[in-house]
Amino acid sequence: MSTATRLLYYQNVMQVDSGQLSAYIISESNLIEERHQLCNLLERNEGRALGLAGGFAPTGELAMLAIADASMIIIIKFELNLKKRKGNEHDERPGVTPAGKVDNTAAARKFLTQNLLRRTTGFLYAFNIAPIALALSQTLDLRIANAIDIQCAGSTIRAPLATIKQAIGDLHDVYDVNINEVFRNDTIIDHLPAAKNGTTSLALRAWIAHYISQLSTMEDRFAQVPPVDTFRLSDEVLEFLAKSSKDSFQLEQKKPIEVTRQFTTSIDQENNHIDARADRYPNKVRKGQNQACRSRVHAVP
């Protein structure tokens, strides 16, 4: 009996008939037994591009990895043991895998390396590949090659929406609000159901990455982007970069998602201009592509 969870999607990020998208969530410990879906995806795309996206635990570990082509998305769910190790309360790295799953986990990671992460032909395309590549190393002790950062081939503004709109041009409309929502947060909240825990956005990010990789308008741009290959990095360099990336992620998560400010104002009636100055700047808002500012003006009697 299959242990994979199947989900069906219709993308709502651009005006293109992509048909129904099938997604399969497969636990890492069951990947070898359930590998037929991933094998089908890899075999029919041998030598061709695949889309990639990562979903992260709130503490920065790679919780899920999505692989997509035009109609299918495979999501590998990594079984993270985030309990702090006894005797080292400050060590938040994933703990030791339970004994019964050691062999399955090792086999699954070897399979991913040989068939996906170190493909000899065909590139892997992702938005902002660096955090994914570094989390693969720190969380799972895996490396990746032939990976292209889509945002390096876009405009000078690395926002996903700007990159997508530049790539698509006037081929068809894109839905800005929906794209911003898909890329707003790459965190996976494991205790919530799949429809609300970030899995849907993860799947669509991978699908969008594959879609953009197929556009002929991007061919020359992608050819100028150096592929990411962490196999070429020494253990020391990769460990340093991975730790720095995770620390940055954790600090970012501690920032507030909303702040309130009061402004003192003065009116220049001659130039029809209002000058507003904030009272203080003690906090920075968390980075994101879907930020908004709401103003409330109190009338003075």
Short mmCIF file of N, CA and C in Angstrom, two decimals, residues 43-132:
data_model
loop_
_atom_site.label_atom_id
_atom_site.label_comp_id
_atom_site.label_asym_id
_atom_site.label_seq_id
_atom_site.Cartn_x
_atom_site.Cartn_y
_atom_site.Cartn_z
N GLU A 43 13.13 9.89 -15.36
CA GLU A 43 13.36 9.20 -16.63
C GLU A 43 12.79 9.96 -17.81
N ARG A 44 11.60 10.52 -17.65
CA ARG A 44 11.01 11.23 -18.78
C ARG A 44 11.62 12.61 -18.98
N ASN A 45 12.43 13.05 -18.02
CA ASN A 45 13.11 14.34 -18.15
C ASN A 45 14.64 14.17 -18.20
N GLU A 46 15.08 12.99 -18.62
CA GLU A 46 16.52 12.76 -18.71
C GLU A 46 17.15 13.76 -19.69
N GLY A 47 18.14 14.49 -19.19
CA GLY A 47 18.79 15.50 -20.02
C GLY A 47 18.01 16.79 -20.14
N ARG A 48 16.87 16.89 -19.48
CA ARG A 48 16.05 18.10 -19.54
C ARG A 48 16.03 18.81 -18.20
N ALA A 49 15.53 20.03 -18.22
CA ALA A 49 15.49 20.84 -17.01
C ALA A 49 14.43 20.34 -16.04
N LEU A 50 14.69 20.56 -14.76
CA LEU A 50 13.71 20.32 -13.70
C LEU A 50 13.66 21.54 -12.81
N GLY A 51 12.48 21.81 -12.25
CA GLY A 51 12.33 22.91 -11.31
C GLY A 51 12.55 22.41 -9.89
N LEU A 52 13.12 23.25 -9.06
CA LEU A 52 13.46 22.87 -7.69
C LEU A 52 13.00 23.98 -6.74
N ALA A 53 12.56 23.58 -5.55
CA ALA A 53 12.20 24.55 -4.51
C ALA A 53 12.39 23.91 -3.15
N GLY A 54 12.72 24.73 -2.17
CA GLY A 54 12.95 24.23 -0.82
C GLY A 54 11.96 24.82 0.17
N GLY A 55 11.58 24.01 1.15
CA GLY A 55 10.76 24.48 2.25
C GLY A 55 11.53 24.25 3.54
N PHE A 56 11.56 25.26 4.39
CA PHE A 56 12.43 25.23 5.55
C PHE A 56 11.65 25.17 6.86
N ALA A 57 12.23 24.47 7.83
CA ALA A 57 11.68 24.48 9.18
C ALA A 57 11.89 25.88 9.77
N PRO A 58 11.10 26.25 10.77
CA PRO A 58 11.26 27.59 11.37
C PRO A 58 12.65 27.84 11.92
N THR A 59 13.41 26.78 12.21
CA THR A 59 14.77 26.93 12.72
C THR A 59 15.83 26.89 11.62
N GLY A 60 15.41 26.78 10.35
CA GLY A 60 16.34 26.92 9.24
C GLY A 60 16.72 25.64 8.53
N GLU A 61 16.34 24.47 9.07
CA GLU A 61 16.69 23.21 8.40
C GLU A 61 15.81 23.01 7.16
N LEU A 62 16.33 22.26 6.20
CA LEU A 62 15.56 21.94 5.00
C LEU A 62 14.54 20.86 5.35
N ALA A 63 13.27 21.22 5.35
CA ALA A 63 12.22 20.30 5.74
C ALA A 63 11.65 19.54 4.54
N MET A 64 11.58 20.21 3.38
CA MET A 64 11.02 19.59 2.18
C MET A 64 11.77 20.07 0.95
N LEU A 65 11.85 19.20 -0.04
CA LEU A 65 12.45 19.54 -1.33
C LEU A 65 11.47 19.14 -2.42
N ALA A 66 11.09 20.11 -3.27
CA ALA A 66 10.13 19.85 -4.35
C ALA A 66 10.86 19.82 -5.69
N ILE A 67 10.52 18.83 -6.51
CA ILE A 67 11.09 18.66 -7.85
C ILE A 67 9.92 18.64 -8.83
N ALA A 68 9.99 19.46 -9.89
CA ALA A 68 8.83 19.60 -10.77
C ALA A 68 9.20 19.58 -12.24
N ASP A 69 8.26 19.06 -13.04
CA ASP A 69 8.29 19.29 -14.47
C ASP A 69 6.98 19.98 -14.83
N ALA A 70 6.50 19.84 -16.06
CA ALA A 70 5.32 20.60 -16.50
C ALA A 70 4.03 20.16 -15.84
N SER A 71 3.96 18.91 -15.37
CA SER A 71 2.67 18.41 -14.87
C SER A 71 2.76 17.66 -13.55
N MET A 72 3.96 17.41 -13.05
CA MET A 72 4.11 16.63 -11.82
C MET A 72 5.10 17.29 -10.88
N ILE A 73 4.79 17.21 -9.59
CA ILE A 73 5.69 17.72 -8.56
C ILE A 73 5.89 16.62 -7.52
N ILE A 74 7.14 16.27 -7.27
CA ILE A 74 7.47 15.32 -6.22
C ILE A 74 8.06 16.10 -5.04
N ILE A 75 7.49 15.89 -3.86
CA ILE A 75 7.96 16.59 -2.67
C ILE A 75 8.54 15.57 -1.69
N ILE A 76 9.82 15.69 -1.42
CA ILE A 76 10.48 14.82 -0.46
C ILE A 76 10.41 15.48 0.92
N LYS A 77 9.83 14.78 1.86
CA LYS A 77 9.71 15.30 3.23
C LYS A 77 10.79 14.67 4.09
N PHE A 78 11.70 15.50 4.57
CA PHE A 78 12.80 15.00 5.38
C PHE A 78 12.37 14.93 6.85
N GLU A 79 12.74 13.83 7.48
CA GLU A 79 12.32 13.59 8.86
C GLU A 79 13.39 14.15 9.79
N LEU A 80 13.16 15.36 10.24
CA LEU A 80 14.14 16.06 11.06
C LEU A 80 13.90 15.79 12.53
N ASN A 81 14.99 15.52 13.23
CA ASN A 81 14.93 15.39 14.68
C ASN A 81 15.56 16.65 15.24
N LEU A 82 14.71 17.62 15.62
CA LEU A 82 15.21 18.93 16.01
C LEU A 82 15.40 19.07 17.52
N LYS A 83 15.26 17.97 18.25
CA LYS A 83 15.49 18.04 19.69
C LYS A 83 16.98 18.27 19.95
N LYS A 84 17.27 19.14 20.91
CA LYS A 84 18.67 19.43 21.22
C LYS A 84 19.34 18.22 21.82
N ARG A 85 20.57 18.03 21.42
CA ARG A 85 21.29 16.86 21.88
C ARG A 85 21.65 16.99 23.35
N LYS A 86 21.53 15.90 24.06
CA LYS A 86 21.85 15.89 25.47
C LYS A 86 23.32 16.23 25.66
N GLY A 87 23.55 17.17 26.62
CA GLY A 87 24.92 17.57 26.89
C GLY A 87 25.37 18.75 26.06
N ASN A 88 24.52 19.19 25.12
CA ASN A 88 24.87 20.37 24.32
C ASN A 88 23.58 21.12 24.02
N GLU A 89 23.14 21.93 24.96
CA GLU A 89 21.85 22.58 24.85
C GLU A 89 21.82 23.65 23.77
N HIS A 90 22.99 24.05 23.30
CA HIS A 90 23.02 25.09 22.28
C HIS A 90 23.11 24.52 20.88
N ASP A 91 23.21 23.22 20.77
CA ASP A 91 23.32 22.57 19.46
C ASP A 91 21.93 22.26 18.95
N GLU A 92 21.48 22.97 17.90
CA GLU A 92 20.14 22.77 17.36
C GLU A 92 20.17 22.03 16.04
N ARG A 93 21.27 21.39 15.73
CA ARG A 93 21.34 20.62 14.49
C ARG A 93 20.43 19.40 14.62
N PRO A 94 19.97 18.85 13.50
CA PRO A 94 19.15 17.67 13.56
C PRO A 94 19.83 16.56 14.35
N GLY A 95 19.07 15.88 15.21
CA GLY A 95 19.63 14.81 16.03
C GLY A 95 19.84 13.54 15.23
N VAL A 96 20.17 12.49 15.92
CA VAL A 96 20.48 11.21 15.27
C VAL A 96 19.19 10.58 14.77
N THR A 97 19.22 10.06 13.57
CA THR A 97 18.06 9.39 13.00
C THR A 97 17.76 8.12 13.78
N PRO A 98 16.47 7.84 14.10
CA PRO A 98 16.13 6.60 14.81
C PRO A 98 16.72 5.38 14.11
N ALA A 99 17.14 4.40 14.93
CA ALA A 99 17.88 3.25 14.41
C ALA A 99 17.13 2.51 13.30
N GLY A 100 15.82 2.39 13.44
CA GLY A 100 15.05 1.64 12.45
C GLY A 100 14.99 2.29 11.09
N LYS A 101 15.36 3.58 11.02
CA LYS A 101 15.26 4.30 9.76
C LYS A 101 16.62 4.67 9.17
N VAL A 102 17.69 4.30 9.86
CA VAL A 102 19.02 4.68 9.40
C VAL A 102 19.30 4.17 8.00
N ASP A 103 19.07 2.88 7.77
CA ASP A 103 19.39 2.28 6.47
C ASP A 103 18.54 2.91 5.36
N ASN A 104 17.23 3.10 5.63
CA ASN A 104 16.34 3.69 4.63
C ASN A 104 16.75 5.12 4.31
N THR A 105 17.10 5.87 5.34
CA THR A 105 17.50 7.26 5.14
C THR A 105 18.79 7.34 4.34
N ALA A 106 19.76 6.53 4.69
CA ALA A 106 21.03 6.53 3.97
C ALA A 106 20.83 6.15 2.51
N ALA A 107 19.99 5.15 2.27
CA ALA A 107 19.72 4.71 0.90
C ALA A 107 18.99 5.80 0.12
N ALA A 108 18.06 6.49 0.80
CA ALA A 108 17.31 7.55 0.13
C ALA A 108 18.22 8.70 -0.28
N ARG A 109 19.13 9.07 0.60
CA ARG A 109 20.03 10.19 0.30
C ARG A 109 21.03 9.82 -0.80
N LYS A 110 21.46 8.56 -0.80
CA LYS A 110 22.34 8.10 -1.87
C LYS A 110 21.60 8.13 -3.21
N PHE A 111 20.34 7.71 -3.18
CA PHE A 111 19.51 7.73 -4.40
C PHE A 111 19.34 9.16 -4.91
N LEU A 112 19.04 10.10 -4.01
CA LEU A 112 18.86 11.49 -4.41
C LEU A 112 20.14 12.06 -5.01
N THR A 113 21.27 11.73 -4.42
CA THR A 113 22.55 12.23 -4.93
C THR A 113 22.82 11.68 -6.33
N GLN A 114 22.68 10.39 -6.51
CA GLN A 114 23.03 9.76 -7.78
C GLN A 114 22.07 10.12 -8.91
N ASN A 115 20.79 10.30 -8.58
CA ASN A 115 19.79 10.47 -9.63
C ASN A 115 19.26 11.89 -9.81
N LEU A 116 19.47 12.73 -8.81
CA LEU A 116 18.93 14.09 -8.90
C LEU A 116 19.98 15.16 -8.66
N LEU A 117 20.61 15.12 -7.52
CA LEU A 117 21.48 16.22 -7.10
C LEU A 117 22.80 16.26 -7.87
N ARG A 118 23.18 15.13 -8.45
CA ARG A 118 24.41 15.10 -9.26
C ARG A 118 24.10 14.54 -10.64
N ARG A 119 23.06 15.06 -11.25
CA ARG A 119 22.71 14.66 -12.61
C ARG A 119 23.85 15.04 -13.56
N THR A 120 24.15 14.16 -14.48
CA THR A 120 25.22 14.44 -15.43
C THR A 120 24.72 15.28 -16.60
N THR A 121 23.41 15.21 -16.88
CA THR A 121 22.82 16.03 -17.94
C THR A 121 21.52 16.62 -17.43
N GLY A 122 21.24 17.84 -17.86
CA GLY A 122 20.01 18.50 -17.43
C GLY A 122 20.24 19.31 -16.17
N PHE A 123 19.86 20.59 -16.24
CA PHE A 123 20.07 21.48 -15.10
C PHE A 123 18.87 21.47 -14.15
N LEU A 124 19.14 21.86 -12.92
CA LEU A 124 18.10 22.08 -11.91
C LEU A 124 17.94 23.58 -11.75
N TYR A 125 16.72 24.07 -11.88
CA TYR A 125 16.46 25.51 -11.81
C TYR A 125 15.66 25.84 -10.55
N ALA A 126 16.08 26.89 -9.86
CA ALA A 126 15.39 27.29 -8.63
C ALA A 126 15.51 28.79 -8.45
N PHE A 127 14.57 29.36 -7.74
CA PHE A 127 14.67 30.74 -7.31
C PHE A 127 15.52 30.77 -6.04
N ASN A 128 16.58 31.55 -6.08
CA ASN A 128 17.48 31.70 -4.93
C ASN A 128 17.99 30.34 -4.46
N ILE A 129 18.85 29.74 -5.26
CA ILE A 129 19.32 28.38 -5.02
C ILE A 129 20.25 28.28 -3.81
N ALA A 130 20.92 29.38 -3.44
CA ALA A 130 21.94 29.30 -2.39
C ALA A 130 21.43 28.73 -1.07
N PRO A 131 20.32 29.24 -0.50
CA PRO A 131 19.84 28.66 0.77
C PRO A 131 19.51 27.18 0.66
N ILE A 132 19.00 26.75 -0.49
CA ILE A 132 18.68 25.34 -0.68
C ILE A 132 19.95 24.51 -0.68
#
